[in-house]
XYZ file of C-alpha atoms in Angstrom:
593
model
C -33.099 19.572 -3.472
C -31.270 15.908 -3.711
C -29.837 14.245 -7.282
C -29.015 10.319 -7.691
C -27.170 10.083 -10.296
C -27.620 6.067 -11.300
C -25.375 5.911 -14.742
C -23.245 7.739 -16.726
C -22.196 6.356 -20.411
C -20.607 7.291 -23.617
C -22.081 7.522 -27.329
C -18.924 8.189 -29.164
C -18.224 11.936 -27.855
C -21.771 11.821 -26.164
C -21.647 12.294 -22.390
C -24.954 10.375 -21.217
C -25.781 10.844 -17.491
C -29.295 9.137 -15.696
C -30.394 10.863 -12.591
C -33.415 11.033 -10.745
C -34.674 13.912 -8.590
C -37.547 14.875 -6.298
C -37.946 18.194 -6.503
C -37.160 18.954 -9.993
C -33.038 20.045 -8.970
C -30.863 20.020 -11.906
C -27.165 18.789 -13.038
C -25.185 21.044 -14.116
C -21.068 21.385 -14.637
C -19.057 23.899 -13.571
C -15.453 24.925 -14.718
C -14.407 26.898 -11.417
C -11.023 28.437 -12.900
C -12.917 30.109 -15.331
C -16.589 30.188 -13.279
C -18.514 29.051 -16.189
C -21.412 26.504 -16.451
C -21.434 24.244 -19.341
C -25.636 23.372 -19.759
C -26.217 19.223 -20.024
C -29.299 18.597 -22.986
C -32.041 16.936 -20.646
C -35.227 14.609 -21.334
C -37.482 14.544 -18.669
C -39.941 11.627 -17.225
C -41.361 12.695 -13.944
C -38.461 12.209 -11.408
C -35.850 10.331 -14.077
C -33.666 12.610 -16.022
C -32.010 11.385 -18.642
C -29.410 14.355 -19.809
C -26.928 14.297 -22.432
C -23.758 16.539 -23.131
C -21.593 16.703 -26.298
C -18.169 17.042 -25.222
C -17.276 18.648 -28.991
C -19.884 21.570 -28.864
C -19.249 22.085 -24.470
C -20.513 25.702 -24.996
C -21.480 26.883 -28.348
C -19.313 25.359 -31.483
C -16.507 24.658 -29.565
C -15.252 21.848 -27.718
C -15.741 21.805 -23.472
C -12.876 23.574 -22.511
C -10.161 21.685 -20.777
C -10.063 21.980 -17.089
C -11.941 20.167 -14.484
C -15.661 20.623 -14.553
C -17.291 19.707 -11.624
C -20.811 17.989 -11.678
C -22.898 20.060 -9.413
C -26.333 22.108 -9.325
C -26.527 26.238 -9.327
C -27.536 27.923 -6.266
C -30.513 30.190 -6.514
C -28.849 33.992 -6.589
C -30.628 34.499 -3.031
C -28.745 32.118 -1.828
C -25.216 33.095 -3.146
C -24.068 34.835 -0.286
C -21.873 34.907 2.905
C -24.835 35.350 5.098
C -27.076 33.154 4.111
C -24.419 29.950 3.804
C -22.867 30.795 7.314
C -26.146 30.201 9.063
C -27.388 27.945 6.324
C -24.488 26.437 4.474
C -21.493 26.636 5.914
C -19.985 24.307 4.559
C -19.793 26.157 1.387
C -17.752 28.388 3.333
C -15.037 26.148 3.411
C -15.169 25.346 -0.235
C -15.116 29.271 -1.436
C -11.911 29.687 0.754
C -10.440 26.736 -0.820
C -11.424 27.516 -4.634
C -10.299 30.895 -3.155
C -6.594 29.614 -2.128
C -6.035 27.296 -5.682
C -6.692 31.017 -7.071
C -3.832 31.907 -5.356
C -0.290 31.949 -7.040
C 1.845 28.565 -6.523
C 4.970 30.401 -5.297
C 2.603 32.288 -2.680
C 0.967 28.939 -2.005
C 4.468 27.597 -0.709
C 5.490 30.853 1.178
C 2.381 30.843 3.576
C 2.336 26.841 3.590
C 5.725 26.991 4.765
C 4.521 29.526 7.648
C 2.015 26.313 8.522
C -0.931 28.591 6.666
C -3.683 26.820 4.581
C -7.116 27.909 2.566
C -8.610 27.109 6.283
C -6.333 30.097 8.794
C -5.325 31.998 5.450
C -6.919 35.797 6.158
C -9.424 35.880 3.553
C -11.900 39.227 4.209
C -15.237 38.535 4.095
C -15.550 40.434 0.515
C -13.237 38.113 -1.010
C -15.839 35.054 0.414
C -19.279 36.892 -0.286
C -17.671 37.474 -3.699
C -16.775 34.408 -4.460
C -20.006 32.517 -3.288
C -21.767 34.450 -5.698
C -19.547 34.510 -8.742
C -18.964 30.488 -8.046
C -22.911 29.577 -7.371
C -22.530 25.786 -7.144
C -22.907 23.078 -4.707
C -22.399 19.530 -4.567
C -24.601 18.864 -1.505
C -27.348 16.604 -2.195
C -25.969 15.103 -5.287
C -25.230 11.181 -4.807
C -24.314 8.379 -7.052
C -25.248 4.752 -6.407
C -22.715 2.348 -4.940
C -22.630 0.470 -8.577
C -21.835 3.475 -10.443
C -19.494 4.687 -8.234
C -17.808 1.329 -8.369
C -17.369 1.630 -12.627
C -15.713 5.526 -12.536
C -11.738 3.747 -12.998
C -14.014 2.675 -16.052
C -15.712 5.533 -17.707
C -12.493 7.910 -18.597
C -12.616 8.041 -22.594
C -9.421 9.297 -25.180
C -10.188 10.613 -28.142
C -7.250 10.726 -30.889
C -7.584 12.700 -34.004
C -4.964 14.353 -36.822
C -3.384 10.347 -37.079
C -2.984 10.106 -33.575
C -0.904 13.517 -33.186
C -3.290 15.153 -30.778
C -5.641 13.636 -28.419
C -8.621 15.389 -26.361
C -9.077 13.037 -23.004
C -12.224 13.021 -20.494
C -11.829 11.465 -17.029
C -14.176 11.440 -14.873
C -12.626 12.087 -11.136
C -14.080 10.852 -8.009
C -13.197 13.404 -5.490
C -13.436 14.861 -1.601
C -14.153 17.953 -0.980
C -12.194 20.771 2.142
C -15.900 18.880 3.859
C -14.845 15.698 3.315
C -18.300 15.215 0.866
C -17.705 12.678 -2.133
C -18.605 14.451 -5.380
C -17.326 13.894 -9.268
C -15.165 16.031 -11.532
C -14.654 16.200 -15.423
C -11.767 16.804 -16.489
C -10.583 17.176 -20.044
C -7.695 17.325 -21.571
C -5.876 18.329 -24.543
C -2.540 16.410 -25.517
C 0.436 16.810 -28.055
C 2.184 13.522 -29.020
C 5.042 12.740 -26.653
C 7.360 10.452 -28.509
C 10.014 10.565 -25.642
C 7.896 10.050 -22.687
C 11.149 9.790 -20.196
C 11.918 13.246 -20.835
C 10.144 15.569 -19.041
C 9.111 19.045 -20.417
C 11.737 21.479 -19.401
C 11.154 23.492 -16.082
C 12.835 24.789 -13.064
C 12.039 21.289 -11.421
C 13.850 19.221 -13.868
C 16.702 21.666 -13.954
C 16.962 21.073 -10.235
C 16.749 17.178 -10.729
C 19.653 16.950 -13.989
C 21.625 19.184 -11.050
C 21.391 17.255 -8.499
C 21.693 13.821 -10.592
C 25.221 15.348 -11.225
C 26.411 16.280 -8.339
C 26.121 12.593 -7.710
C 27.984 11.753 -9.950
C 30.488 14.450 -8.908
C 30.366 13.232 -5.764
C 30.266 9.699 -6.165
C 33.789 10.197 -7.788
C 35.403 11.997 -4.939
C 33.804 10.281 -2.233
C 33.755 6.345 -3.428
C 33.108 4.258 -0.820
C 36.205 2.972 1.447
C 35.075 -0.615 2.354
C 31.115 -1.931 2.555
C 29.690 1.449 4.022
C 26.440 0.593 5.178
C 23.828 3.643 5.040
C 20.440 3.931 6.581
C 18.141 6.481 5.516
C 14.916 8.207 5.812
C 13.701 11.670 4.286
C 9.728 11.620 5.815
C 10.791 11.361 9.885
C 13.886 11.889 12.451
C 14.368 8.719 13.783
C 14.822 5.212 12.196
C 11.760 3.411 11.504
C 11.207 -0.589 13.224
C 12.327 -2.569 10.399
C 15.196 -0.683 9.871
C 16.597 -0.246 13.525
C 15.639 -3.960 13.477
C 17.997 -4.339 10.868
C 21.065 -2.124 12.170
C 20.473 -3.499 15.757
C 21.556 -7.089 13.973
C 24.203 -5.590 12.332
C 25.902 -5.018 15.420
C 25.073 -8.038 17.653
C 26.813 -9.680 14.874
C 29.772 -7.843 15.680
C 29.789 -6.680 11.560
C 29.954 -3.161 12.204
C 33.972 -2.981 11.378
C 33.717 -5.156 8.225
C 30.463 -2.967 7.081
C 30.832 0.677 8.578
C 27.238 2.501 9.243
C 25.696 5.603 8.612
C 22.725 6.952 9.385
C 20.402 9.926 8.399
C 17.254 10.697 9.187
C 15.087 14.183 9.339
C 11.774 14.772 7.221
C 11.913 16.588 3.919
C 7.575 17.121 4.374
C 7.746 19.369 7.297
C 9.471 22.307 6.463
C 11.189 23.569 3.421
C 14.784 21.608 3.324
C 17.616 23.539 2.769
C 19.507 22.900 -0.273
C 23.262 21.750 2.803
C 20.046 19.278 3.863
C 20.071 17.607 0.182
C 23.364 17.405 -0.547
C 24.304 16.066 2.932
C 22.096 13.266 2.128
C 23.330 12.563 -2.039
C 27.423 12.504 -0.221
C 25.737 9.913 1.911
C 24.634 7.954 -0.760
C 27.555 8.662 -2.854
C 30.007 6.733 0.071
C 27.970 4.184 0.231
C 28.170 0.534 -0.746
C 24.692 -0.783 0.247
C 21.897 1.944 1.187
C 18.181 0.885 3.486
C 15.434 3.079 3.388
C 11.996 2.519 4.373
C 9.152 4.503 2.511
C 9.148 7.346 0.127
C 12.548 9.123 -0.127
C 12.526 11.500 -3.039
C 16.509 11.927 -3.166
C 15.700 8.711 -5.692
C 13.908 10.716 -7.510
C 16.910 12.536 -9.059
C 19.393 10.033 -7.790
C 19.868 6.817 -9.308
C 22.484 4.872 -8.015
C 25.446 3.472 -10.112
C 25.465 -0.881 -10.541
C 28.069 -1.380 -7.241
C 25.445 0.305 -5.032
C 22.864 -1.660 -3.434
C 19.933 0.260 -2.411
C 16.900 -1.958 -0.495
C 13.671 -1.018 0.116
C 12.735 -2.559 3.656
C 9.188 -1.421 3.627
C 7.509 -0.976 6.944
C 3.779 -2.131 6.352
C 2.656 -6.097 6.029
C -0.090 -6.134 3.724
C -3.382 -4.076 3.923
C -5.822 -2.578 1.289
C -4.998 0.758 0.317
C -3.321 1.274 -2.876
C -0.130 2.960 -3.082
C 2.963 2.927 -5.371
C 2.326 1.786 -8.720
C -0.751 -0.080 -7.510
C -2.807 3.798 -8.122
C -1.360 4.879 -10.889
C -3.648 7.051 -12.706
C -4.920 8.524 -9.280
C -3.836 11.691 -7.678
C -0.494 11.304 -6.117
C 0.546 8.420 -7.810
C 4.048 8.413 -9.120
C 5.666 9.174 -12.678
C 5.750 6.115 -14.892
C 10.229 6.824 -15.401
C 11.180 9.389 -12.748
C 10.366 7.586 -9.791
C 12.470 6.354 -6.894
C 10.843 3.072 -7.042
C 12.113 2.061 -9.723
C 15.405 2.212 -8.602
C 15.087 -0.414 -5.733
C 17.747 -3.308 -6.149
C 15.664 -4.959 -3.549
C 12.274 -4.865 -1.345
C 11.269 -6.904 1.520
C 8.384 -8.801 2.041
C 6.934 -10.638 4.956
C 6.874 -13.858 3.205
C 6.413 -15.392 -0.927
C 2.717 -14.458 -1.579
C 3.339 -11.204 -1.177
C 5.868 -10.692 -4.429
C 3.025 -10.146 -7.137
C 1.472 -7.462 -4.594
C 4.756 -5.250 -4.180
C 5.777 -6.125 -7.713
C 3.178 -3.797 -8.520
C 3.354 -1.378 -5.909
C 6.823 -0.674 -6.438
C 6.651 -1.180 -10.270
C 9.539 -4.107 -10.420
C 10.205 -7.605 -11.328
C 9.405 -10.267 -8.581
C 13.358 -11.515 -8.082
C 13.672 -8.132 -6.777
C 11.794 -9.003 -4.086
C 13.269 -10.798 -1.209
C 10.912 -12.556 1.233
C 12.742 -12.208 4.552
C 9.797 -11.706 6.758
C 9.104 -8.355 8.896
C 12.878 -8.007 11.129
C 10.505 -5.506 13.193
C 8.705 -8.656 14.347
C 11.591 -10.798 15.067
C 11.239 -10.591 18.549
C 7.081 -10.020 18.966
C 6.007 -12.745 19.866
C 8.517 -13.700 22.661
C 7.113 -13.817 25.531
C 9.570 -11.968 28.209
C 9.508 -9.110 25.536
C 5.779 -9.162 25.436
C 5.624 -9.723 29.569
C 8.365 -6.388 29.304
C 6.018 -4.309 27.535
C 2.633 -5.000 28.649
C 3.881 -4.589 32.553
C 5.402 -0.934 31.684
C 2.593 0.146 30.106
C 0.234 -1.382 32.909
C 2.531 0.536 35.374
C 1.639 4.136 32.787
C -1.495 3.386 32.805
C -3.265 0.788 35.289
C -6.805 1.234 33.468
C -5.694 -1.055 31.045
C -6.103 -3.826 33.881
C -9.426 -2.640 34.350
C -11.293 -3.358 31.427
C -11.541 -4.791 27.475
C -9.029 -2.585 26.113
C -10.740 -1.658 22.383
C -7.388 0.315 20.132
C -8.633 2.462 17.018
C -6.210 2.879 14.484
C -6.917 3.822 11.041
C -5.388 5.083 8.307
C -5.396 8.848 6.987
C -7.167 10.281 4.051
C -5.653 12.932 1.854
C -3.124 12.242 -1.225
C -0.299 11.902 1.829
C 1.593 13.042 4.974
C 1.326 16.757 3.560
C -2.647 16.189 3.183
C -3.389 13.704 5.724
C -6.278 13.498 8.245
C -9.079 12.032 9.659
C -12.743 12.786 9.364
C -13.304 12.908 13.111
C -17.079 14.706 12.940
C -18.341 12.632 10.081
C -16.806 8.799 11.376
C -17.231 9.241 15.391
C -19.961 9.809 17.475
C -17.809 10.462 21.134
C -21.150 10.422 23.191
C -22.116 6.994 21.646
C -18.576 5.247 22.749
C -18.533 6.653 25.907
C -21.906 5.024 26.154
C -20.747 1.920 25.156
C -17.480 1.505 27.000
C -19.772 1.977 30.217
C -22.073 -0.389 29.233
C -19.356 -2.508 28.281
C -16.628 -2.057 31.191
C -14.004 -0.948 27.468
C -11.574 1.740 26.877
C -11.218 3.343 23.172
C -7.517 4.058 23.057
C -7.276 6.106 19.955
C -3.428 5.443 18.175
C -3.788 7.423 14.902
C -1.110 7.295 11.872
C 1.558 9.257 12.513
C 0.721 11.605 9.137
C -2.558 12.783 11.124
C -1.110 15.882 13.068
C -4.880 16.752 14.152
C -5.683 14.643 17.147
C -9.419 13.607 18.142
C -10.827 16.037 20.073
C -12.108 13.829 23.082
C -14.423 16.304 25.404
C -13.380 16.078 28.964
C -16.648 14.452 30.285
C -15.583 11.259 28.251
C -11.763 10.792 28.716
C -12.703 8.602 31.299
C -13.719 5.877 28.865
C -12.126 7.393 25.814
C -7.916 7.814 25.590
C -5.751 9.011 23.083
C -2.598 7.443 23.272
C -1.275 8.036 19.836
C 1.974 8.999 21.193
C 2.863 5.666 22.258
C 3.875 2.953 19.554
C 1.097 0.882 17.747
C 3.327 -2.241 18.200
C 3.199 -2.146 22.231
C -0.309 -0.743 22.011
C -1.091 -4.399 20.213
C 0.072 -6.084 23.115
C -2.314 -4.950 25.650
C -5.033 -4.390 23.078
C -8.605 -7.170 22.900
C -9.289 -6.277 19.906
C -7.984 -4.542 17.184
C -9.846 -1.700 14.487
C -8.867 -0.443 12.054
C -9.913 0.069 8.149
C -7.196 0.026 5.222
C -4.123 0.432 6.975
C -1.897 -3.026 7.129
C -1.571 -2.859 11.106
C -4.174 -6.095 10.966
C -1.024 -7.777 10.084
C 0.984 -7.527 13.422
C -2.442 -8.121 15.411
C -3.217 -11.758 13.437
C 0.263 -13.065 14.719
C -0.905 -12.177 18.319
C -4.357 -14.513 17.584
C -6.326 -11.189 18.707
C -9.431 -10.135 16.481
C -9.602 -7.273 14.465
C -13.094 -5.246 12.872
C -12.962 -3.824 9.830
C -15.266 0.566 10.513
C -14.974 1.457 7.172
C -17.932 3.617 6.564
C -16.589 5.379 3.242
C -15.276 2.009 1.849
C -17.458 2.714 -1.767
C -16.244 6.389 -1.846
C -12.218 5.222 -0.267
C -12.065 2.845 -3.032
C -12.888 5.296 -5.732
C -10.461 8.332 -4.537
C -7.716 6.784 -3.198
C -7.436 3.079 -4.104
C -7.352 -0.704 -2.552
C -5.320 -3.148 -3.962
C -7.680 -5.775 -2.427
C -11.306 -5.720 -1.590
C -12.142 -5.718 2.214
C -15.569 -7.139 1.919
C -13.812 -10.137 0.684
C -10.248 -10.263 2.224
C -10.861 -8.773 5.465
C -9.834 -11.069 7.937
C -12.653 -10.257 10.819
C -15.986 -8.213 10.913
C -16.825 -5.842 8.188
C -18.879 -2.309 9.698
C -20.065 -0.262 7.062
C -22.364 2.424 9.777
C -21.579 3.180 12.944
C -23.977 1.991 14.525
C -23.076 -1.233 13.100
C -19.536 -0.531 14.390
C -21.153 0.088 18.061
C -23.350 -3.119 18.028
C -20.222 -5.770 17.178
C -18.674 -3.874 19.904
C -21.171 -3.830 21.901
C -22.210 -7.309 21.928
C -18.068 -8.355 21.285
C -19.077 -9.863 17.909
C -16.011 -10.781 16.077
C -16.663 -12.860 13.683
C -13.712 -15.409 13.176
C -12.565 -15.349 9.902
C -9.406 -17.099 8.708
C -6.480 -14.687 6.697
C -5.357 -15.651 3.921
C -2.097 -16.969 3.325
C -0.474 -13.591 2.241
C -1.314 -12.279 5.351
C 1.046 -14.271 7.786
C 4.452 -12.871 8.562
C 7.654 -15.605 8.105
C 8.561 -15.178 11.560
C 5.319 -17.588 12.612
C 8.236 -20.073 11.160
C 10.440 -20.209 13.967
C 13.426 -20.397 11.145
C 15.572 -17.812 12.200
C 15.193 -14.087 12.383
C 14.605 -11.589 9.241
C 17.175 -9.126 10.455
C 19.690 -11.710 9.440
C 18.075 -13.477 6.630
C 18.165 -9.493 5.842
C 21.861 -9.348 6.210
C 23.439 -12.294 4.668
C 21.247 -12.310 1.485
C 21.802 -8.520 1.207
C 25.474 -7.648 2.399
C 26.638 -11.464 2.254
C 25.158 -12.104 -1.048
C 23.974 -15.484 0.284
C 21.132 -18.385 -0.452
C 19.170 -18.000 2.148
C 16.013 -20.675 2.232
C 13.086 -19.190 0.722
C 14.404 -15.571 0.588
C 14.827 -15.554 -3.457
C 12.555 -16.023 -5.863
C 12.834 -19.665 -7.188
C 14.594 -19.823 -10.623
C 11.572 -21.780 -12.154
C 9.197 -19.433 -11.047
C 10.540 -16.460 -12.377
């Protein structure tokens, strides 16, 4: 049975849904937590159905219950059991496990997550799964949405204010993907009481912890106040410095400035496992001792520590520019930052690759354009040096002799999921290893996987294909680009580097519409991609077989300042931030602010 939803529209508190079905399937709403269905009033005209739900009369005389209601169809009783699902619909078993996991108390979930146990490995019994399939007899499979409708979901939420605006009911249509990466939609109903002080969060143990850390910083700052211009390089989502951080640090040392600007370094991954109190206090102590702090990427300690005015906090940001939305550009989407209590708002400065990126990263970080320094990316300072390129290429050829024998295709997609702890890539849905191998054999090519470092699961390349398909995710992408003949990516910013080498880029985006709706894109791939865009795997394979790369002139915002050959970005950072010099092209012109 299939349902194709063509339109969703509001008329007062009435939600109208227009869909087509070939076998008389009925669209319903289901609240997983309370295991309740809500039926839409339907008018059928052949295959076309016009369904309506009054959210003020969701069930009986009361409004629709708060929570998330899934657009679904009801599974017949004979199919609502584990035995049937295991053989006919294994995806429903995975979804049932995830729902059972969500039913666990949060404290229990956290305990198992620390042991690297999630919904897929938790020891649910067959009886538990079978009971869940019977009590939640739903499926979202076979329900599709038109691309035009998916593109409008961000415009279909409604807020209904009542009692003089003191209360509100919010009805939000939320595009999502389930644990099998299947697209579905939820109607979220939330009831709110007006908050006249939105800067103040509701009291909780988490808020108490934040206040305690903030107070500790204030005390530590008085006691450990920096002796001189101490520079801290701090990273909280990895154990080593990023290339940008290392470039600034190394330049500082090369210029013989480490005595005038003593260096402290702290690198750890707060997302891998539960962090003890001592580790957080050490981070805060390091901040308290420092006059200048450089960070790269999200640094959660600054969600609860607001450095004083004597501290200069600079986000060196590893990426040039891509398509996926990050920071405040995805506000309102799952994983978006708090509008008040966010590390991004603390930055005194953030680095960007060129002046055209100020407006983009002003939105991302929620800071004014004047705080964005157009230094260029420090990690690219030596990227185009012939000597450096030659050394790296020789190293790659010695390590991987096959790189000299054919065309090298480097595949470097971004992750799916909300962030580091949930990152994954749907290999089974988007990759056909056999077809890739055949294409490589016919064209004398090697297909190299270079997966995002957030993604723990590596591609399971079958042994018979490993002579052509390679997983080099442990290598640095910057190095692999020297040996690449073509880069394949999706919404990632890694093409920014590849453009400097004047090599072709292919954008493989089989989930373009769904990704835009669930994760968000800041700029359209179709409109801005400097290369051919492939929406299907067959199209992707065809482009690689024929080497049908498009030569598309990149937007000027995609070209780093390193092409100017007007000095190094790391020097510009040091001069502008540490020495407070006026460096040409770095700061926003006064008449532009």
